[in-house]
Coordinates of C-alpha atoms in Angstrom, one line a residue:
M1 CA -9.3 -6.1 42.1
R2 CA -9.0 -7.9 38.8
L3 CA -10.6 -4.9 37.1
V4 CA -8.3 -2.4 38.9
Y5 CA -5.1 -4.3 38.0
A6 CA -6.2 -5.0 34.4
L7 CA -7.2 -1.4 33.8
A8 CA -3.9 -0.2 35.1
A9 CA -2.0 -2.6 32.8
A10 CA -4.0 -1.5 29.8
L11 CA -3.8 2.3 30.7
S12 CA -1.2 3.2 28.0
L13 CA -3.1 1.2 25.4
Q14 CA -6.4 2.9 26.3
A15 CA -4.8 6.3 26.3
A16 CA -3.3 5.7 22.8
I17 CA -6.7 4.5 21.5
A18 CA -8.5 7.6 23.0
V19 CA -6.0 9.9 21.3
A20 CA -6.4 8.1 18.0
A21 CA -10.2 8.2 18.3
G22 CA -10.2 12.0 18.3
P23 CA -12.7 14.4 19.9
N24 CA -15.6 13.4 17.6
K25 CA -15.3 9.6 17.9
P26 CA -16.6 7.5 20.7
E27 CA -13.9 5.8 22.8
P28 CA -13.5 2.1 21.9
L29 CA -14.5 -0.6 24.4
L30 CA -11.7 -2.0 26.5
A31 CA -11.5 -5.8 26.7
Y32 CA -9.3 -6.0 29.8
A33 CA -9.4 -9.7 30.7
A34 CA -10.2 -13.1 29.1
R35 CA -10.3 -16.8 30.0
I36 CA -11.2 -20.0 28.4
V37 CA -12.0 -23.4 29.9
G38 CA -13.5 -26.7 28.6
D39 CA -12.8 -29.8 26.7
D40 CA -13.6 -31.3 23.3
A41 CA -17.3 -31.5 24.1
R42 CA -18.0 -28.1 25.5
T43 CA -15.8 -24.9 25.8
R44 CA -16.5 -21.6 27.5
V45 CA -14.9 -18.3 26.6
V46 CA -15.4 -15.3 28.9
I47 CA -14.2 -11.8 28.0
D48 CA -14.4 -8.8 30.5
F49 CA -15.2 -5.3 29.2
D50 CA -15.1 -1.9 30.8
R51 CA -18.7 -1.4 29.7
Q52 CA -21.5 -3.2 28.0
P53 CA -20.6 -4.4 24.5
S54 CA -23.0 -5.1 21.6
F55 CA -22.2 -8.1 19.5
S56 CA -23.4 -10.4 16.8
V57 CA -22.5 -14.0 15.9
H58 CA -22.1 -15.7 12.6
Y59 CA -20.9 -19.2 11.4
I60 CA -18.7 -19.9 8.5
A61 CA -17.8 -23.3 6.9
N62 CA -14.7 -24.6 5.2
P63 CA -13.1 -24.3 7.6
V64 CA -15.5 -24.2 10.6
R65 CA -15.4 -20.9 12.3
I66 CA -17.5 -18.8 14.7
V67 CA -17.3 -15.1 14.1
V68 CA -18.2 -12.6 16.9
D69 CA -18.4 -9.0 15.7
L70 CA -18.0 -6.1 18.1
P71 CA -17.8 -2.3 18.0
A72 CA -14.4 -0.7 18.0
T73 CA -12.5 -2.5 20.8
A74 CA -9.0 -2.3 22.4
F75 CA -7.8 -5.7 23.5
G76 CA -5.8 -5.2 26.6
F77 CA -5.3 -8.8 27.9
K78 CA -2.4 -11.1 27.3
A79 CA -2.6 -13.3 24.2
D80 CA -2.0 -16.4 26.4
D81 CA -5.2 -15.6 28.3
L82 CA -7.2 -16.6 25.3
G83 CA -5.1 -19.4 23.9
A84 CA -6.8 -22.1 21.9
R85 CA -8.0 -25.1 23.7
G86 CA -11.0 -27.5 23.9
L87 CA -13.1 -27.2 20.8
F88 CA -11.0 -24.5 19.3
K89 CA -7.7 -24.9 17.5
D90 CA -7.0 -21.2 16.9
I91 CA -8.5 -18.0 18.3
R92 CA -7.8 -14.6 16.7
Y93 CA -9.1 -11.2 17.7
G94 CA -8.4 -7.6 16.6
T95 CA -9.4 -4.6 14.6
M96 CA -11.3 -4.8 11.4
D97 CA -11.6 -1.1 10.7
E98 CA -11.9 2.1 12.8
N99 CA -15.5 1.2 13.8
S100 CA -15.4 -2.5 14.4
A101 CA -13.5 -5.4 15.9
R102 CA -13.8 -9.2 15.6
I103 CA -13.1 -12.4 17.4
V104 CA -12.7 -15.5 15.2
L105 CA -12.9 -19.0 16.9
M106 CA -11.5 -21.6 14.5
A107 CA -13.1 -24.9 15.5
I108 CA -11.8 -28.5 15.3
K109 CA -15.2 -29.9 14.4
P110 CA -18.7 -28.4 13.8
V111 CA -19.9 -26.3 16.8
K112 CA -22.5 -23.8 17.8
L113 CA -22.9 -21.3 20.6
A114 CA -25.4 -22.8 23.1
I115 CA -25.0 -19.6 25.1
A116 CA -23.9 -16.1 23.8
K117 CA -24.8 -13.4 26.3
V118 CA -23.5 -10.3 28.0
Q119 CA -24.0 -10.0 31.8
E120 CA -23.1 -7.3 34.3
D121 CA -20.2 -8.0 36.7
E122 CA -21.2 -8.7 40.3
D123 CA -19.7 -5.4 41.5
G124 CA -21.4 -3.5 38.7
K125 CA -18.2 -2.0 37.4
G126 CA -18.1 -3.8 34.0
H127 CA -19.7 -6.4 31.8
R128 CA -18.6 -9.8 30.5
L129 CA -19.3 -11.6 27.3
V130 CA -20.0 -15.3 27.8
L131 CA -19.7 -17.7 24.9
D132 CA -20.5 -21.4 25.5
A133 CA -19.7 -23.6 22.5
E134 CA -20.8 -27.2 22.1
R135 CA -20.3 -29.8 19.4
V136 CA -23.0 -30.4 16.8
S137 CA -23.5 -32.6 13.7
K138 CA -22.3 -31.5 10.3
E139 CA -26.0 -31.3 9.2
E140 CA -26.9 -28.9 12.1
F141 CA -23.9 -26.7 11.5
A142 CA -24.8 -26.5 7.8
T143 CA -28.3 -25.4 8.8
L144 CA -26.8 -22.7 11.0
V145 CA -24.7 -21.4 8.1
K146 CA -27.6 -21.5 5.6
A147 CA -30.2 -19.9 8.0
Q148 CA -28.1 -16.9 9.1
S149 CA -28.1 -13.4 7.6
W150 CA -25.2 -11.1 7.1
S151 CA -27.4 -8.1 6.5
D152 CA -26.4 -6.3 9.7
P153 CA -24.3 -3.3 8.4
A154 CA -21.6 -4.0 11.1
T155 CA -21.0 -7.5 9.9
T156 CA -21.8 -7.5 6.2
P157 CA -18.6 -8.3 4.3
Q158 CA -17.4 -5.0 2.8
T159 CA -15.6 -4.2 -0.4
A160 CA -13.1 -1.5 0.4
S161 CA -13.4 1.7 -1.5
A162 CA -10.1 2.3 -3.2
K163 CA -7.8 4.6 -1.3
P164 CA -7.0 7.7 -3.4
A165 CA -3.5 8.1 -4.9
P166 CA -1.5 11.0 -3.6
D167 CA -3.1 14.4 -4.4
T168 CA 0.2 15.6 -5.8
A169 CA 0.3 12.9 -8.5
K170 CA 0.5 14.4 -12.0
P171 CA -0.2 12.9 -15.4
G172 CA 2.7 10.7 -16.3
D173 CA 3.8 10.1 -12.7
F174 CA 4.9 6.5 -12.0
I175 CA 2.5 5.3 -9.3
I176 CA 3.4 2.6 -6.8
A177 CA 1.2 0.8 -4.3
V178 CA 3.1 -0.1 -1.2
D179 CA 1.3 -2.8 0.7
A180 CA 1.9 -3.4 4.4
G181 CA 1.2 -7.1 4.9
H182 CA -1.4 -8.3 7.5
G183 CA -3.1 -5.8 9.8
G184 CA -6.0 -5.6 12.3
I185 CA -7.2 -9.0 13.4
D186 CA -4.5 -10.6 11.2
T187 CA -1.3 -10.1 13.2
G188 CA 0.9 -12.2 11.0
A189 CA 4.1 -13.7 12.4
I190 CA 5.4 -13.1 15.9
G191 CA 8.9 -12.2 16.8
A192 CA 11.0 -15.0 18.5
D193 CA 12.5 -12.7 21.1
T194 CA 10.5 -9.4 21.4
K195 CA 7.1 -11.0 20.4
T196 CA 6.7 -8.0 18.0
E197 CA 3.8 -8.6 15.5
E198 CA 4.5 -8.8 11.8
K199 CA 1.8 -6.3 11.0
Q200 CA 3.7 -3.6 13.0
V201 CA 7.0 -4.4 11.2
T202 CA 5.4 -4.2 7.7
L203 CA 3.6 -1.0 8.4
A204 CA 6.7 0.7 9.6
F205 CA 8.6 -0.4 6.5
A206 CA 5.7 0.6 4.2
K207 CA 5.5 4.1 5.6
A208 CA 9.2 4.6 5.3
L209 CA 9.3 3.2 1.7
A210 CA 6.4 5.4 0.6
D211 CA 8.0 8.5 2.1
R212 CA 11.3 7.7 0.5
L213 CA 9.8 7.0 -3.0
N214 CA 7.8 10.2 -2.8
R215 CA 11.0 12.2 -2.6
E216 CA 11.9 11.1 -6.1
A217 CA 10.8 13.2 -9.0
G218 CA 8.1 11.6 -11.2
I219 CA 7.4 8.8 -8.7
K220 CA 4.3 8.8 -6.4
A221 CA 3.7 6.1 -3.9
F222 CA 0.6 5.4 -1.7
L223 CA -0.2 2.9 1.1
T224 CA -2.8 0.2 0.8
R225 CA -3.2 0.6 4.6
S226 CA -1.9 3.4 6.7
D227 CA -2.9 2.1 10.1
D228 CA -3.8 -1.1 12.0
E229 CA -6.8 -2.2 9.9
F230 CA -7.6 -5.5 8.1
L231 CA -7.8 -5.6 4.3
S232 CA -8.7 -8.8 2.5
L233 CA -6.2 -10.0 -0.2
A234 CA -8.7 -9.0 -2.9
E235 CA -9.1 -5.5 -1.5
R236 CA -5.4 -5.0 -1.6
V237 CA -5.3 -5.9 -5.3
Q238 CA -8.4 -3.8 -6.0
I239 CA -6.9 -0.7 -4.3
A240 CA -3.7 -1.0 -6.5
R241 CA -5.7 -1.5 -9.7
E242 CA -8.3 1.3 -9.1
N243 CA -5.5 3.8 -8.4
H244 CA -3.7 2.8 -11.7
A245 CA -0.6 1.6 -9.9
G246 CA 2.3 0.7 -12.2
L247 CA 3.9 -1.4 -9.4
F248 CA 2.6 -3.3 -6.4
I249 CA 5.1 -4.1 -3.6
S250 CA 3.8 -6.2 -0.7
L251 CA 6.0 -6.2 2.4
H252 CA 6.2 -9.2 4.9
A253 CA 8.4 -10.7 7.6
D254 CA 7.6 -14.4 8.1
T255 CA 8.6 -17.1 10.6
L256 CA 10.0 -20.6 10.0
K257 CA 10.5 -23.6 12.1
Q258 CA 14.1 -23.6 11.1
K259 CA 15.4 -20.8 13.3
D260 CA 18.8 -20.5 11.6
I261 CA 17.4 -19.4 8.2
R262 CA 17.6 -15.7 7.7
G263 CA 17.7 -13.1 5.0
S264 CA 15.4 -11.4 2.5
T265 CA 13.5 -13.2 -0.3
V266 CA 11.6 -11.8 -3.3
Y267 CA 8.5 -13.7 -4.6
T268 CA 6.6 -13.4 -7.8
I269 CA 3.4 -15.1 -8.8
S270 CA 3.3 -18.5 -10.6
D271 CA 0.8 -21.3 -11.0
K272 CA 3.5 -23.7 -9.8
A273 CA 5.7 -23.1 -6.8
S274 CA 9.4 -23.0 -7.2
D275 CA 10.0 -25.0 -4.1
K276 CA 8.4 -26.2 -0.9
L277 CA 9.4 -23.1 1.1
A278 CA 7.6 -20.9 -1.4
A279 CA 4.6 -23.2 -1.6
D280 CA 4.2 -23.3 2.2
L281 CA 4.6 -19.5 2.5
A282 CA 2.0 -18.9 -0.2
D283 CA -0.4 -21.3 1.6
R284 CA 0.1 -19.3 4.9
E285 CA -0.3 -15.9 3.3
N286 CA -3.4 -17.0 1.4
L287 CA -5.1 -17.9 4.7
S288 CA -5.3 -14.2 5.7
D289 CA -9.0 -14.0 4.8
Q290 CA -9.8 -17.1 6.8
I291 CA -8.0 -15.8 9.9
A292 CA -10.2 -12.7 9.7
G293 CA -13.4 -14.7 9.4
K294 CA -14.1 -13.7 5.8
E295 CA -16.4 -15.9 3.9
T296 CA -14.7 -18.0 1.2
V297 CA -15.3 -16.4 -2.2
A298 CA -15.2 -18.7 -5.2
E299 CA -12.4 -18.0 -7.6
P300 CA -13.6 -16.5 -10.9
P301 CA -13.8 -18.9 -13.8
A302 CA -10.9 -19.0 -16.2
V303 CA -11.3 -16.4 -18.9
A304 CA -10.6 -17.7 -22.3
D305 CA -9.6 -14.2 -23.6
I306 CA -6.3 -14.3 -25.4
L307 CA -5.7 -10.6 -24.9
L308 CA -6.1 -11.0 -21.1
D309 CA -3.8 -14.0 -21.1
L310 CA -1.2 -12.0 -23.0
T311 CA -1.6 -9.2 -20.5
R312 CA -1.0 -11.6 -17.6
R313 CA 2.1 -13.0 -19.3
E314 CA 3.5 -9.6 -19.9
T315 CA 2.8 -8.5 -16.3
Q316 CA 4.5 -11.6 -15.0
A317 CA 7.6 -10.8 -17.1
F318 CA 7.6 -7.2 -15.7
S319 CA 7.2 -8.7 -12.2
I320 CA 10.2 -10.9 -12.7
S321 CA 12.2 -7.9 -14.0
L322 CA 11.3 -5.9 -10.8
A323 CA 12.3 -8.8 -8.6
E324 CA 15.7 -9.0 -10.4
S325 CA 16.1 -5.2 -9.9
V326 CA 15.5 -5.6 -6.2
L327 CA 18.0 -8.4 -5.8
G328 CA 20.5 -6.5 -7.9
S329 CA 20.2 -3.5 -5.6
F330 CA 20.4 -5.7 -2.5
K331 CA 23.6 -7.5 -3.7
D332 CA 26.5 -7.1 -1.1
Q333 CA 24.2 -4.6 0.8
I334 CA 21.3 -6.6 2.2
S335 CA 21.6 -10.3 3.1
T336 CA 19.3 -12.7 1.2
I337 CA 18.5 -16.4 1.5
N338 CA 19.8 -19.0 -1.0
N339 CA 18.0 -18.7 -4.3
P340 CA 16.4 -15.4 -3.2
H341 CA 14.0 -15.1 -6.2
R342 CA 11.2 -17.7 -5.7
H343 CA 7.6 -18.0 -6.9
A344 CA 4.3 -19.4 -5.9
G345 CA 0.5 -18.8 -6.2
F346 CA 0.2 -15.7 -3.9
R347 CA -3.3 -14.3 -4.1
V348 CA -2.1 -10.8 -3.3
L349 CA 0.0 -10.8 -6.4
Q350 CA -2.8 -11.8 -8.8
A351 CA -3.6 -8.5 -10.5
P352 CA -3.4 -9.3 -14.2
D353 CA -2.2 -5.8 -15.2
V354 CA 0.0 -4.6 -12.3
P355 CA 3.5 -5.9 -12.0
S356 CA 3.8 -7.2 -8.4
I357 CA 6.3 -8.7 -5.9
L358 CA 6.0 -9.9 -2.4
L359 CA 9.2 -9.1 -0.4
E360 CA 10.0 -11.1 2.7
L361 CA 12.2 -8.6 4.5
G362 CA 13.6 -11.2 6.8
F363 CA 12.4 -13.8 9.3
L364 CA 11.0 -12.9 12.7
S365 CA 11.8 -16.5 13.8
N366 CA 15.5 -15.7 13.6
V367 CA 16.8 -13.6 16.4
D368 CA 19.4 -11.8 14.3
D369 CA 16.9 -10.9 11.6
E370 CA 14.4 -9.8 14.2
K371 CA 16.9 -7.3 15.6
L372 CA 17.5 -5.9 12.1
L373 CA 13.8 -5.7 11.3
L374 CA 13.3 -3.5 14.4
D375 CA 16.4 -1.3 13.7
D376 CA 15.7 2.1 12.2
K377 CA 19.0 2.4 10.5
W378 CA 18.7 -1.0 8.8
R379 CA 15.1 -0.1 7.7
A380 CA 16.4 3.1 6.1
K381 CA 19.1 1.2 4.3
V382 CA 16.6 -1.4 2.9
V383 CA 14.3 1.5 1.8
D384 CA 17.1 3.2 0.0
R385 CA 18.0 -0.1 -1.8
L386 CA 14.4 -0.6 -2.8
T387 CA 14.1 2.9 -4.1
D388 CA 17.1 2.4 -6.3
A389 CA 15.6 -0.8 -7.5
V390 CA 12.4 0.9 -8.5
K391 CA 14.3 3.7 -10.2
H392 CA 16.3 1.1 -12.2
Y393 CA 13.2 -0.8 -13.1
R394 CA 11.4 2.4 -14.2
S395 CA 14.4 3.4 -16.4
S396 CA 14.4 0.1 -18.1
F397 CA 10.7 0.2 -18.5
V398 CA 10.8 3.6 -20.2
A399 CA 13.8 2.7 -22.3
N400 CA 11.8 -0.3 -23.7
G401 CA 8.9 2.0 -24.7
G402 CA 6.8 1.4 -21.5

């Protein structure tokens, strides 16, 4: 009966996934139920599937994580069914790309899977993935990390091929990368009232903004992601640079503990944060790769190239100019927080040669902001204001010989 009820509850999800898959793609697995039990010594995770899943397991340090990779999977159970407990302080799951999905178990202390197996249900109508985690020493965990291989094509960290700029782009067109924050396994913030995921809000705004910008002569916009997929922060930057973007606009909708704070904020990059709010936001946004179970990649060493340093400084100045254009366009039209232009060390804004801003459209933690973020008319208004800001920035840029 559990299978029957769960499948019925997930029917609309499964149907939508099947349509998206198309006639030539296999239908994704359906994970229709999940449960977790245990304590700080041993914890069991069980996930029920409509058919037998293949999977692979990897371990990542700093912080300690267990990564379980799956084929394309639709997750049809309630988030609370797989809430963190026992050995795990956070559990994330979701799409990585059209062919794969991932579960990331963020551990409190070093752990390993003593059991990781798939077994058939007693009634023969499905399969379950059973993961039994237990505590281990730091030394044993380090050995697990060192001994493993990421050579399996389904789990090897990929570098995304740059998405092509619009086919209609002409020489001299002003190209803009519109970046929908989060995606796939990285859901982002959750709405206080409707529980809407940030990744859905940002994608809706990104599509609307790109469509609106592409109606302007001489301006061509493209999306870093056009569906529910995960992109690392570095991949987003790479996509913008390889497509020769003249601007990069990353869209977000965060949450705060202070539920009364609302309004839009524009962020630019800086080595030193303008304030604690900006610093905390940058820290959260920079955790996106960890949430998705990406291995930590060492930052490149500082480049003592005076020309590159001058390029970065010039780009930062252009980024500030874009931020000012946005806030000027928003004035008396779109509500903003106090001191609406702030700055911090956002990794997604680190392209040395592409002026970039991160726009917090509003706060999903505020009920009034949440209503606006889900309102089509308000979205269209924001998109119009942003388009005017881009046009003003471009005019100033051209007038100054850019």
